[in-house]
Amino acid sequence: MLNNIFSENFQFTTRYFNEKFQAIAENNAKFPQSVIFEGSDIYGELFFTLELARILNCEKDGSEFCNCTNCNWIKSFSHPAVTIVTPIDFKDMDSGSKTVISTKQCQAISRKLLETSDYHRVFIFLDAKKEALTELEEKQVNKFKNLGYTLPEEWCPAHISHKVFQDQASNVILKSVEEPPKNTTFFFLTKNREDIIQTIVSRSQIFSLPSSVQGQNYGLVANLFKNYPNFTLDDAFNISQEFLSELKEGKYSALDLILMIEEYLTTLIKNNLNNPNFIQSAMSDLKKAQTAERMLSATVQAKTVFNWLLIEFVKNF
Ligand SMILES: [Zn+2]
């Protein structure tokens, strides 16, 4: 199971991978062979990826404080089968540019894959520079310090881009991304999927790791909807009450609040395109919110509308 810091920050992607690990344990399901993470938080993406690599290679049950050799190697960036690929890592240091991932590096990966391995091999593609972290970056890293990783000295990670990972090099590993040997996974850490070549995108599963949905227009809703989509009847009544006291305060109209719910659900849907079950249920809730919007304009009382809508969001009762 992934650490709580991930379920708090990247709820749906975390749920996907936790369910995947369970399916692997129960019926030998397959882990995706190529994964693209997109989002603004490079540290979130990096630690999420490392934790996935760690759970895949742990000798025990993958628990977050495991001390087995594989877990320790990964936490100190020295695991033989977990390869960080950047312009300055996994590179013969005397040769070539330090600003791009070269075709030579990609050829070396293809050669590496010809050997058999007892591990789940992981290749993590990103950008990195040899420089100290800024104070702000240190802060971002510290968010994840409970995970127990030691970052390499003078190593500043960044999102991958076309400039760093150019078409020629990308094409060298394309075949491996498409048909890797078993127990091999490629990860690409991007701000946006458009930052890597389309032929890799089309062979990968894409997951969004939003930095945070809070602090935007629908922050209020994001706060109240912490348990969404698993509302209990109690949640429904409490949230409805909260909305009504917001109305009393006079900062928002009932319509404002319903529109925030719609915006929140729309964002969740956009961020979880890989999760068809979730989308189906969120789409149906979005339709209900639109019905609530029409009820309000037909002058149904706000209290009735919020109670009705929130009870509709309760899935099992
Ligand atoms: Zn372990």
PDB file of C-alpha atoms and ligand atoms in Angstrom:
ATOM      1  CA  MET A   1       0.000   0.000   0.000  1.00  0.00           C
ATOM      2  CA  LEU A   2       1.200   3.468  -0.848  1.00  0.00           C
ATOM      3  CA  ASN A   3       1.935   5.952   1.941  1.00  0.00           C
ATOM      4  CA  ASN A   4      -0.894   8.259   3.049  1.00  0.00           C
ATOM      5  CA  ILE A   5       0.885  11.292   1.724  1.00  0.00           C
ATOM      6  CA  PHE A   6      -0.003  10.020  -1.746  1.00  0.00           C
ATOM      7  CA  SER A   7      -3.644   9.250  -1.046  1.00  0.00           C
ATOM      8  CA  GLU A   8      -3.997  12.730   0.449  1.00  0.00           C
ATOM      9  CA  ASN A   9      -2.395  14.458  -2.514  1.00  0.00           C
ATOM     10  CA  PHE A  10      -3.132  12.187  -5.456  1.00  0.00           C
ATOM     11  CA  GLN A  11      -6.241  10.363  -4.356  1.00  0.00           C
ATOM     12  CA  PHE A  12      -7.346   8.627  -7.526  1.00  0.00           C
ATOM     13  CA  THR A  13      -3.992   7.657  -8.982  1.00  0.00           C
ATOM     14  CA  THR A  14      -3.044   6.239  -5.583  1.00  0.00           C
ATOM     15  CA  ARG A  15      -6.218   4.223  -5.469  1.00  0.00           C
ATOM     16  CA  TYR A  16      -5.542   2.873  -8.969  1.00  0.00           C
ATOM     17  CA  PHE A  17      -2.087   1.605  -8.022  1.00  0.00           C
ATOM     18  CA  ASN A  18      -3.169   0.225  -4.639  1.00  0.00           C
ATOM     19  CA  GLU A  19      -5.861  -1.764  -6.414  1.00  0.00           C
ATOM     20  CA  LYS A  20      -3.297  -2.848  -8.987  1.00  0.00           C
ATOM     21  CA  PHE A  21      -0.949  -4.159  -6.271  1.00  0.00           C
ATOM     22  CA  GLN A  22      -3.829  -6.046  -4.756  1.00  0.00           C
ATOM     23  CA  ALA A  23      -4.741  -7.564  -8.119  1.00  0.00           C
ATOM     24  CA  ILE A  24      -1.108  -8.560  -8.656  1.00  0.00           C
ATOM     25  CA  ALA A  25      -1.066 -10.303  -5.269  1.00  0.00           C
ATOM     26  CA  GLU A  26      -4.396 -12.027  -5.833  1.00  0.00           C
ATOM     27  CA  ASN A  27      -4.391 -13.072  -9.441  1.00  0.00           C
ATOM     28  CA  ASN A  28      -1.047 -12.185 -10.937  1.00  0.00           C
ATOM     29  CA  ALA A  29      -2.361  -9.108 -12.742  1.00  0.00           C
ATOM     30  CA  LYS A  30       0.156  -7.218 -14.876  1.00  0.00           C
ATOM     31  CA  PHE A  31       1.725  -3.928 -13.876  1.00  0.00           C
ATOM     32  CA  PRO A  32       1.611  -1.301 -16.697  1.00  0.00           C
ATOM     33  CA  GLN A  33       4.712  -1.454 -18.918  1.00  0.00           C
ATOM     34  CA  SER A  34       4.843   2.292 -19.504  1.00  0.00           C
ATOM     35  CA  VAL A  35       3.486   5.079 -17.340  1.00  0.00           C
ATOM     36  CA  ILE A  36       3.418   8.830 -17.881  1.00  0.00           C
ATOM     37  CA  PHE A  37       2.845  11.045 -14.877  1.00  0.00           C
ATOM     38  CA  GLU A  38       1.765  14.581 -15.586  1.00  0.00           C
ATOM     39  CA  GLY A  39       1.461  17.427 -13.103  1.00  0.00           C
ATOM     40  CA  SER A  40       3.323  20.386 -11.725  1.00  0.00           C
ATOM     41  CA  ASP A  41       4.964  18.675  -8.729  1.00  0.00           C
ATOM     42  CA  ILE A  42       8.148  16.917  -9.889  1.00  0.00           C
ATOM     43  CA  TYR A  43       8.956  15.713  -6.360  1.00  0.00           C
ATOM     44  CA  GLY A  44       5.499  14.216  -5.980  1.00  0.00           C
ATOM     45  CA  GLU A  45       5.985  12.397  -9.295  1.00  0.00           C
ATOM     46  CA  LEU A  46       9.492  11.238  -8.413  1.00  0.00           C
ATOM     47  CA  PHE A  47       8.669   9.889  -4.958  1.00  0.00           C
ATOM     48  CA  PHE A  48       5.448   8.321  -6.207  1.00  0.00           C
ATOM     49  CA  THR A  49       7.451   6.499  -8.894  1.00  0.00           C
ATOM     50  CA  LEU A  50      10.188   5.418  -6.473  1.00  0.00           C
ATOM     51  CA  GLU A  51       7.608   4.078  -4.062  1.00  0.00           C
ATOM     52  CA  LEU A  52       5.967   2.075  -6.852  1.00  0.00           C
ATOM     53  CA  ALA A  53       9.414   0.713  -7.796  1.00  0.00           C
ATOM     54  CA  ARG A  54      10.077  -0.133  -4.165  1.00  0.00           C
ATOM     55  CA  ILE A  55       6.791  -1.985  -3.628  1.00  0.00           C
ATOM     56  CA  LEU A  56       7.366  -3.909  -6.880  1.00  0.00           C
ATOM     57  CA  ASN A  57      10.813  -5.025  -5.676  1.00  0.00           C
ATOM     58  CA  CYS A  58      10.311  -5.408  -1.920  1.00  0.00           C
ATOM     59  CA  GLU A  59      11.276  -8.828  -0.501  1.00  0.00           C
ATOM     60  CA  LYS A  60       8.562  -8.532   2.138  1.00  0.00           C
ATOM     61  CA  ASP A  61       5.112  -6.956   1.958  1.00  0.00           C
ATOM     62  CA  GLY A  62       6.107  -3.555   0.567  1.00  0.00           C
ATOM     63  CA  SER A  63       5.197  -1.745   3.772  1.00  0.00           C
ATOM     64  CA  GLU A  64       6.466   1.815   3.932  1.00  0.00           C
ATOM     65  CA  PHE A  65       9.060   1.283   6.656  1.00  0.00           C
ATOM     66  CA  CYS A  66      10.423  -1.980   5.281  1.00  0.00           C
ATOM     67  CA  ASN A  67      14.132  -2.486   5.797  1.00  0.00           C
ATOM     68  CA  CYS A  68      14.865  -5.218   3.290  1.00  0.00           C
ATOM     69  CA  THR A  69      17.889  -4.890   1.023  1.00  0.00           C
ATOM     70  CA  ASN A  70      15.825  -3.927  -2.017  1.00  0.00           C
ATOM     71  CA  CYS A  71      13.912  -1.216  -0.164  1.00  0.00           C
ATOM     72  CA  ASN A  72      17.127   0.186   1.303  1.00  0.00           C
ATOM     73  CA  TRP A  73      18.818   0.225  -2.086  1.00  0.00           C
ATOM     74  CA  ILE A  74      15.928   2.088  -3.653  1.00  0.00           C
ATOM     75  CA  LYS A  75      15.794   4.608  -0.800  1.00  0.00           C
ATOM     76  CA  SER A  76      19.465   5.381  -1.328  1.00  0.00           C
ATOM     77  CA  PHE A  77      19.198   5.544  -5.141  1.00  0.00           C
ATOM     78  CA  SER A  78      21.476   2.536  -5.602  1.00  0.00           C
ATOM     79  CA  HIS A  79      19.202  -0.307  -6.707  1.00  0.00           C
ATOM     80  CA  PRO A  80      20.718  -2.208  -9.668  1.00  0.00           C
ATOM     81  CA  ALA A  81      17.333  -2.561 -11.409  1.00  0.00           C
ATOM     82  CA  VAL A  82      15.880   0.878 -10.730  1.00  0.00           C
ATOM     83  CA  THR A  83      17.523   3.179 -13.221  1.00  0.00           C
ATOM     84  CA  ILE A  84      17.197   6.943 -13.144  1.00  0.00           C
ATOM     85  CA  VAL A  85      17.689   8.214 -16.683  1.00  0.00           C
ATOM     86  CA  THR A  86      18.536  11.922 -16.972  1.00  0.00           C
ATOM     87  CA  PRO A  87      21.105  14.005 -18.859  1.00  0.00           C
ATOM     88  CA  ILE A  88      23.494  13.469 -15.913  1.00  0.00           C
ATOM     89  CA  ASP A  89      22.513  10.019 -14.593  1.00  0.00           C
ATOM     90  CA  PHE A  90      23.025   6.583 -16.139  1.00  0.00           C
ATOM     91  CA  LYS A  91      25.680   8.089 -18.289  1.00  0.00           C
ATOM     92  CA  ASP A  92      29.332   7.499 -18.927  1.00  0.00           C
ATOM     93  CA  MET A  93      30.482  10.706 -17.289  1.00  0.00           C
ATOM     94  CA  ASP A  94      33.363  11.447 -19.673  1.00  0.00           C
ATOM     95  CA  SER A  95      31.252  11.409 -22.762  1.00  0.00           C
ATOM     96  CA  GLY A  96      28.585  13.466 -24.396  1.00  0.00           C
ATOM     97  CA  SER A  97      26.413  16.407 -23.570  1.00  0.00           C
ATOM     98  CA  LYS A  98      25.141  16.885 -20.020  1.00  0.00           C
ATOM     99  CA  THR A  99      21.973  18.548 -21.248  1.00  0.00           C
ATOM    100  CA  VAL A 100      20.155  15.764 -23.098  1.00  0.00           C
ATOM    101  CA  ILE A 101      19.281  12.112 -22.660  1.00  0.00           C
ATOM    102  CA  SER A 102      21.379  10.698 -25.478  1.00  0.00           C
ATOM    103  CA  THR A 103      20.753   7.933 -28.017  1.00  0.00           C
ATOM    104  CA  LYS A 104      23.736   6.166 -26.410  1.00  0.00           C
ATOM    105  CA  GLN A 105      21.934   6.043 -23.077  1.00  0.00           C
ATOM    106  CA  CYS A 106      18.845   4.640 -24.752  1.00  0.00           C
ATOM    107  CA  GLN A 107      20.912   2.014 -26.581  1.00  0.00           C
ATOM    108  CA  ALA A 108      22.433   1.042 -23.243  1.00  0.00           C
ATOM    109  CA  ILE A 109      18.921   0.523 -21.880  1.00  0.00           C
ATOM    110  CA  SER A 110      18.005  -1.726 -24.810  1.00  0.00           C
ATOM    111  CA  ARG A 111      21.167  -3.767 -24.159  1.00  0.00           C
ATOM    112  CA  LYS A 112      20.382  -3.947 -20.463  1.00  0.00           C
ATOM    113  CA  LEU A 113      16.986  -5.397 -21.307  1.00  0.00           C
ATOM    114  CA  LEU A 114      18.585  -8.271 -23.235  1.00  0.00           C
ATOM    115  CA  GLU A 115      19.911  -9.635 -19.947  1.00  0.00           C
ATOM    116  CA  THR A 116      17.461 -11.458 -17.718  1.00  0.00           C
ATOM    117  CA  SER A 117      16.675 -10.090 -14.299  1.00  0.00           C
ATOM    118  CA  ASP A 118      15.044 -11.354 -11.121  1.00  0.00           C
ATOM    119  CA  TYR A 119      13.867  -7.854 -10.306  1.00  0.00           C
ATOM    120  CA  HIS A 120      11.007  -5.746 -11.581  1.00  0.00           C
ATOM    121  CA  ARG A 121      13.094  -3.393 -13.702  1.00  0.00           C
ATOM    122  CA  VAL A 122      12.153   0.255 -13.597  1.00  0.00           C
ATOM    123  CA  PHE A 123      13.446   3.071 -15.798  1.00  0.00           C
ATOM    124  CA  ILE A 124      12.586   6.580 -14.655  1.00  0.00           C
ATOM    125  CA  PHE A 125      12.994   9.301 -17.279  1.00  0.00           C
ATOM    126  CA  LEU A 126      13.282  12.907 -16.149  1.00  0.00           C
ATOM    127  CA  ASP A 127      15.543  15.927 -16.349  1.00  0.00           C
ATOM    128  CA  ALA A 128      18.157  16.726 -13.693  1.00  0.00           C
ATOM    129  CA  LYS A 129      20.934  19.202 -13.124  1.00  0.00           C
ATOM    130  CA  LYS A 130      23.987  18.981 -10.946  1.00  0.00           C
ATOM    131  CA  GLU A 131      23.208  21.784  -8.554  1.00  0.00           C
ATOM    132  CA  ALA A 132      22.037  22.324  -4.998  1.00  0.00           C
ATOM    133  CA  LEU A 133      18.337  22.600  -4.268  1.00  0.00           C
ATOM    134  CA  THR A 134      16.874  26.005  -3.555  1.00  0.00           C
ATOM    135  CA  GLU A 135      15.160  26.643  -0.236  1.00  0.00           C
ATOM    136  CA  LEU A 136      11.763  26.230  -1.871  1.00  0.00           C
ATOM    137  CA  GLU A 137      12.812  22.925  -3.451  1.00  0.00           C
ATOM    138  CA  GLU A 138      14.125  21.695  -0.088  1.00  0.00           C
ATOM    139  CA  LYS A 139      10.704  22.433   1.325  1.00  0.00           C
ATOM    140  CA  GLN A 140       9.030  20.405  -1.418  1.00  0.00           C
ATOM    141  CA  VAL A 141      11.372  17.475  -0.768  1.00  0.00           C
ATOM    142  CA  ASN A 142      10.729  17.702   2.968  1.00  0.00           C
ATOM    143  CA  LYS A 143       7.064  17.006   2.380  1.00  0.00           C
ATOM    144  CA  PHE A 144       8.183  13.458   1.560  1.00  0.00           C
ATOM    145  CA  LYS A 145      10.912  13.037   4.164  1.00  0.00           C
ATOM    146  CA  ASN A 146       8.948  10.453   6.166  1.00  0.00           C
ATOM    147  CA  LEU A 147       9.451   8.063   3.270  1.00  0.00           C
ATOM    148  CA  GLY A 148      13.122   7.825   4.258  1.00  0.00           C
ATOM    149  CA  TYR A 149      14.833   8.569   0.936  1.00  0.00           C
ATOM    150  CA  THR A 150      18.281  10.119   0.613  1.00  0.00           C
ATOM    151  CA  LEU A 151      18.519  12.206  -2.566  1.00  0.00           C
ATOM    152  CA  PRO A 152      21.918  12.215  -4.299  1.00  0.00           C
ATOM    153  CA  GLU A 153      24.126  15.206  -3.420  1.00  0.00           C
ATOM    154  CA  GLU A 154      23.806  18.234  -5.700  1.00  0.00           C
ATOM    155  CA  TRP A 155      21.006  16.696  -7.680  1.00  0.00           C
ATOM    156  CA  CYS A 156      18.132  18.848  -8.798  1.00  0.00           C
ATOM    157  CA  PRO A 157      15.345  16.959 -10.636  1.00  0.00           C
ATOM    158  CA  ALA A 158      13.003  18.555 -13.178  1.00  0.00           C
ATOM    159  CA  HIS A 159      10.291  17.521 -15.627  1.00  0.00           C
ATOM    160  CA  ILE A 160      11.282  15.959 -18.899  1.00  0.00           C
ATOM    161  CA  SER A 161      10.839  18.000 -22.092  1.00  0.00           C
ATOM    162  CA  HIS A 162      11.410  17.647 -25.842  1.00  0.00           C
ATOM    163  CA  LYS A 163      14.615  19.613 -25.411  1.00  0.00           C
ATOM    164  CA  VAL A 164      16.027  17.067 -22.977  1.00  0.00           C
ATOM    165  CA  PHE A 165      14.558  13.937 -24.530  1.00  0.00           C
ATOM    166  CA  GLN A 166      14.710  14.474 -28.254  1.00  0.00           C
ATOM    167  CA  ASP A 167      13.004  12.433 -30.965  1.00  0.00           C
ATOM    168  CA  GLN A 168      16.074  10.481 -32.017  1.00  0.00           C
ATOM    169  CA  ALA A 169      16.775   9.163 -28.534  1.00  0.00           C
ATOM    170  CA  SER A 170      13.063   8.602 -27.884  1.00  0.00           C
ATOM    171  CA  ASN A 171      12.835   6.467 -31.013  1.00  0.00           C
ATOM    172  CA  VAL A 172      15.648   4.212 -29.810  1.00  0.00           C
ATOM    173  CA  ILE A 173      13.668   3.028 -26.802  1.00  0.00           C
ATOM    174  CA  LEU A 174      10.282   3.022 -28.527  1.00  0.00           C
ATOM    175  CA  LYS A 175      10.393  -0.697 -29.276  1.00  0.00           C
ATOM    176  CA  SER A 176      11.334  -1.478 -25.651  1.00  0.00           C
ATOM    177  CA  VAL A 177       8.513   0.697 -24.355  1.00  0.00           C
ATOM    178  CA  GLU A 178       6.085  -1.094 -26.626  1.00  0.00           C
ATOM    179  CA  GLU A 179       7.182  -4.647 -25.924  1.00  0.00           C
ATOM    180  CA  PRO A 180       9.423  -4.761 -22.898  1.00  0.00           C
ATOM    181  CA  PRO A 181      10.534  -8.046 -21.348  1.00  0.00           C
ATOM    182  CA  LYS A 182       8.233  -9.048 -18.540  1.00  0.00           C
ATOM    183  CA  ASN A 183       8.527  -7.246 -15.200  1.00  0.00           C
ATOM    184  CA  THR A 184       9.805  -4.046 -16.763  1.00  0.00           C
ATOM    185  CA  THR A 185       8.221  -0.599 -16.435  1.00  0.00           C
ATOM    186  CA  PHE A 186       9.136   2.734 -17.976  1.00  0.00           C
ATOM    187  CA  PHE A 187       8.107   5.932 -16.197  1.00  0.00           C
ATOM    188  CA  PHE A 188       8.169   9.386 -17.763  1.00  0.00           C
ATOM    189  CA  LEU A 189       7.833  12.330 -15.391  1.00  0.00           C
ATOM    190  CA  THR A 190       6.247  15.211 -17.286  1.00  0.00           C
ATOM    191  CA  LYS A 191       4.487  18.456 -16.641  1.00  0.00           C
ATOM    192  CA  ASN A 192       2.254  17.633 -19.548  1.00  0.00           C
ATOM    193  CA  ARG A 193       2.030  14.636 -21.874  1.00  0.00           C
ATOM    194  CA  GLU A 194       2.757  16.922 -24.822  1.00  0.00           C
ATOM    195  CA  ASP A 195       6.303  17.218 -23.512  1.00  0.00           C
ATOM    196  CA  ILE A 196       7.226  13.819 -24.911  1.00  0.00           C
ATOM    197  CA  ILE A 197       6.994  12.263 -28.342  1.00  0.00           C
ATOM    198  CA  GLN A 198       3.490  11.123 -29.329  1.00  0.00           C
ATOM    199  CA  THR A 199       4.589   7.569 -30.176  1.00  0.00           C
ATOM    200  CA  ILE A 200       5.618   7.028 -26.546  1.00  0.00           C
ATOM    201  CA  VAL A 201       2.459   8.697 -25.236  1.00  0.00           C
ATOM    202  CA  SER A 202       0.277   6.351 -27.267  1.00  0.00           C
ATOM    203  CA  ARG A 203       2.041   3.313 -25.769  1.00  0.00           C
ATOM    204  CA  SER A 204       1.736   4.511 -22.178  1.00  0.00           C
ATOM    205  CA  GLN A 205      -0.859   4.823 -19.471  1.00  0.00           C
ATOM    206  CA  ILE A 206      -1.193   8.424 -18.391  1.00  0.00           C
ATOM    207  CA  PHE A 207      -1.927   9.525 -14.840  1.00  0.00           C
ATOM    208  CA  SER A 208      -2.436  12.983 -13.528  1.00  0.00           C
ATOM    209  CA  LEU A 209      -0.813  13.968 -10.244  1.00  0.00           C
ATOM    210  CA  PRO A 210      -2.405  17.358  -9.620  1.00  0.00           C
ATOM    211  CA  SER A 211      -0.377  19.443  -7.169  1.00  0.00           C
ATOM    212  CA  SER A 212      -3.517  20.172  -5.224  1.00  0.00           C
ATOM    213  CA  VAL A 213      -7.121  20.846  -6.099  1.00  0.00           C
ATOM    214  CA  GLN A 214      -7.485  23.127  -3.120  1.00  0.00           C
ATOM    215  CA  GLY A 215      -6.926  26.850  -3.199  1.00  0.00           C
ATOM    216  CA  GLN A 216      -8.859  27.209  -6.427  1.00  0.00           C
ATOM    217  CA  ASN A 217     -12.422  28.346  -6.845  1.00  0.00           C
ATOM    218  CA  TYR A 218     -13.811  25.087  -5.629  1.00  0.00           C
ATOM    219  CA  GLY A 219     -11.459  24.858  -2.602  1.00  0.00           C
ATOM    220  CA  LEU A 220     -14.434  24.941  -0.303  1.00  0.00           C
ATOM    221  CA  VAL A 221     -15.992  21.958  -2.069  1.00  0.00           C
ATOM    222  CA  ALA A 222     -12.676  20.084  -2.196  1.00  0.00           C
ATOM    223  CA  ASN A 223     -12.470  20.469   1.568  1.00  0.00           C
ATOM    224  CA  LEU A 224     -15.984  19.238   2.242  1.00  0.00           C
ATOM    225  CA  PHE A 225     -15.720  16.424  -0.311  1.00  0.00           C
ATOM    226  CA  LYS A 226     -12.723  14.698   1.317  1.00  0.00           C
ATOM    227  CA  ASN A 227     -14.567  11.346   1.403  1.00  0.00           C
ATOM    228  CA  TYR A 228     -15.966  11.644  -2.111  1.00  0.00           C
ATOM    229  CA  PRO A 229     -17.057   9.367  -3.807  1.00  0.00           C
ATOM    230  CA  ASN A 230     -17.590   7.275  -0.666  1.00  0.00           C
ATOM    231  CA  PHE A 231     -20.107   9.425   1.150  1.00  0.00           C
ATOM    232  CA  THR A 232     -22.120   8.005   3.999  1.00  0.00           C
ATOM    233  CA  LEU A 233     -25.560   9.308   4.816  1.00  0.00           C
ATOM    234  CA  ASP A 234     -23.964  11.193   7.716  1.00  0.00           C
ATOM    235  CA  ASP A 235     -21.469  12.841   5.366  1.00  0.00           C
ATOM    236  CA  ALA A 236     -24.375  13.879   3.151  1.00  0.00           C
ATOM    237  CA  PHE A 237     -26.269  15.583   5.960  1.00  0.00           C
ATOM    238  CA  ASN A 238     -23.162  17.225   7.414  1.00  0.00           C
ATOM    239  CA  ILE A 239     -22.020  18.589   4.057  1.00  0.00           C
ATOM    240  CA  SER A 240     -25.484  19.830   3.265  1.00  0.00           C
ATOM    241  CA  GLN A 241     -25.498  21.629   6.631  1.00  0.00           C
ATOM    242  CA  GLU A 242     -22.100  23.166   5.833  1.00  0.00           C
ATOM    243  CA  PHE A 243     -23.381  24.486   2.515  1.00  0.00           C
ATOM    244  CA  LEU A 244     -26.402  25.998   4.217  1.00  0.00           C
ATOM    245  CA  SER A 245     -24.265  27.778   6.805  1.00  0.00           C
ATOM    246  CA  GLU A 246     -22.057  29.100   3.980  1.00  0.00           C
ATOM    247  CA  LEU A 247     -25.262  30.516   2.455  1.00  0.00           C
ATOM    248  CA  LYS A 248     -26.203  32.192   5.742  1.00  0.00           C
ATOM    249  CA  GLU A 249     -22.799  33.862   5.851  1.00  0.00           C
ATOM    250  CA  GLY A 250     -23.758  35.439   2.575  1.00  0.00           C
ATOM    251  CA  LYS A 251     -20.448  35.065   0.760  1.00  0.00           C
ATOM    252  CA  TYR A 252     -21.878  32.676  -1.818  1.00  0.00           C
ATOM    253  CA  SER A 253     -25.246  32.140  -3.446  1.00  0.00           C
ATOM    254  CA  ALA A 254     -26.758  28.649  -3.662  1.00  0.00           C
ATOM    255  CA  LEU A 255     -26.033  28.712  -7.378  1.00  0.00           C
ATOM    256  CA  ASP A 256     -22.361  29.621  -6.702  1.00  0.00           C
ATOM    257  CA  LEU A 257     -22.054  26.565  -4.503  1.00  0.00           C
ATOM    258  CA  ILE A 258     -23.661  24.219  -7.011  1.00  0.00           C
ATOM    259  CA  LEU A 259     -21.397  25.580  -9.760  1.00  0.00           C
ATOM    260  CA  MET A 260     -18.380  24.927  -7.511  1.00  0.00           C
ATOM    261  CA  ILE A 261     -19.511  21.320  -7.083  1.00  0.00           C
ATOM    262  CA  GLU A 262     -19.800  21.014 -10.869  1.00  0.00           C
ATOM    263  CA  GLU A 263     -16.371  22.516 -11.383  1.00  0.00           C
ATOM    264  CA  TYR A 264     -14.870  20.223  -8.770  1.00  0.00           C
ATOM    265  CA  LEU A 265     -16.413  17.106 -10.339  1.00  0.00           C
ATOM    266  CA  THR A 266     -15.319  18.198 -13.813  1.00  0.00           C
ATOM    267  CA  THR A 267     -11.735  18.548 -12.601  1.00  0.00           C
ATOM    268  CA  LEU A 268     -11.818  15.138 -10.947  1.00  0.00           C
ATOM    269  CA  ILE A 269     -13.096  13.596 -14.170  1.00  0.00           C
ATOM    270  CA  LYS A 270     -10.359  15.271 -16.223  1.00  0.00           C
ATOM    271  CA  ASN A 271      -7.733  14.066 -13.763  1.00  0.00           C
ATOM    272  CA  ASN A 272      -8.899  10.477 -13.769  1.00  0.00           C
ATOM    273  CA  LEU A 273      -9.392   9.567 -17.399  1.00  0.00           C
ATOM    274  CA  ASN A 274      -7.756   6.213 -16.698  1.00  0.00           C
ATOM    275  CA  ASN A 275     -10.328   5.133 -14.208  1.00  0.00           C
ATOM    276  CA  PRO A 276     -13.546   4.261 -16.087  1.00  0.00           C
ATOM    277  CA  ASN A 277     -15.506   3.230 -12.984  1.00  0.00           C
ATOM    278  CA  PHE A 278     -14.752   6.475 -11.261  1.00  0.00           C
ATOM    279  CA  ILE A 279     -15.601   8.512 -14.352  1.00  0.00           C
ATOM    280  CA  GLN A 280     -18.921   6.778 -14.771  1.00  0.00           C
ATOM    281  CA  SER A 281     -19.925   7.531 -11.219  1.00  0.00           C
ATOM    282  CA  ALA A 282     -18.588  11.112 -11.249  1.00  0.00           C
ATOM    283  CA  MET A 283     -20.372  11.814 -14.563  1.00  0.00           C
ATOM    284  CA  SER A 284     -23.621  10.636 -13.084  1.00  0.00           C
ATOM    285  CA  ASP A 285     -23.047  12.898 -10.056  1.00  0.00           C
ATOM    286  CA  LEU A 286     -22.238  15.799 -12.364  1.00  0.00           C
ATOM    287  CA  LYS A 287     -25.621  15.313 -14.084  1.00  0.00           C
ATOM    288  CA  LYS A 288     -27.322  15.385 -10.684  1.00  0.00           C
ATOM    289  CA  ALA A 289     -25.555  18.641  -9.845  1.00  0.00           C
ATOM    290  CA  GLN A 290     -26.896  20.070 -13.111  1.00  0.00           C
ATOM    291  CA  THR A 291     -30.370  18.946 -12.110  1.00  0.00           C
ATOM    292  CA  ALA A 292     -29.863  20.702  -8.767  1.00  0.00           C
ATOM    293  CA  GLU A 293     -28.901  23.827 -10.713  1.00  0.00           C
ATOM    294  CA  ARG A 294     -32.208  23.660 -12.611  1.00  0.00           C
ATOM    295  CA  MET A 295     -34.126  23.062  -9.379  1.00  0.00           C
ATOM    296  CA  LEU A 296     -32.647  26.261  -7.970  1.00  0.00           C
ATOM    297  CA  SER A 297     -33.642  28.268 -10.996  1.00  0.00           C
ATOM    298  CA  ALA A 298     -37.138  26.784 -10.642  1.00  0.00           C
ATOM    299  CA  THR A 299     -37.045  28.365  -7.150  1.00  0.00           C
ATOM    300  CA  VAL A 300     -36.937  25.156  -5.144  1.00  0.00           C
ATOM    301  CA  GLN A 301     -35.617  25.996  -1.659  1.00  0.00           C
ATOM    302  CA  ALA A 302     -31.857  25.779  -1.267  1.00  0.00           C
ATOM    303  CA  LYS A 303     -32.168  23.493   1.747  1.00  0.00           C
ATOM    304  CA  THR A 304     -34.271  20.996  -0.215  1.00  0.00           C
ATOM    305  CA  VAL A 305     -31.880  21.124  -3.171  1.00  0.00           C
ATOM    306  CA  PHE A 306     -28.706  20.560  -1.118  1.00  0.00           C
ATOM    307  CA  ASN A 307     -30.266  17.778   0.940  1.00  0.00           C
ATOM    308  CA  TRP A 308     -31.523  16.053  -2.198  1.00  0.00           C
ATOM    309  CA  LEU A 309     -28.210  16.414  -4.061  1.00  0.00           C
ATOM    310  CA  LEU A 310     -25.967  15.221  -1.256  1.00  0.00           C
ATOM    311  CA  ILE A 311     -28.174  12.203  -0.535  1.00  0.00           C
ATOM    312  CA  GLU A 312     -28.024  11.369  -4.244  1.00  0.00           C
ATOM    313  CA  PHE A 313     -24.205  11.299  -3.911  1.00  0.00           C
ATOM    314  CA  VAL A 314     -24.391   8.522  -1.305  1.00  0.00           C
ATOM    315  CA  LYS A 315     -23.663   5.346  -3.250  1.00  0.00           C
ATOM    316  CA  ASN A 316     -24.646   2.575  -0.838  1.00  0.00           C
ATOM    317  CA  PHE A 317     -27.551   2.839   1.494  1.00  0.00           C
TER     318      PHE A 317
HETATM  319 ZN    ZN B   1      11.196  -4.254   1.484  1.00  0.00          ZN
END
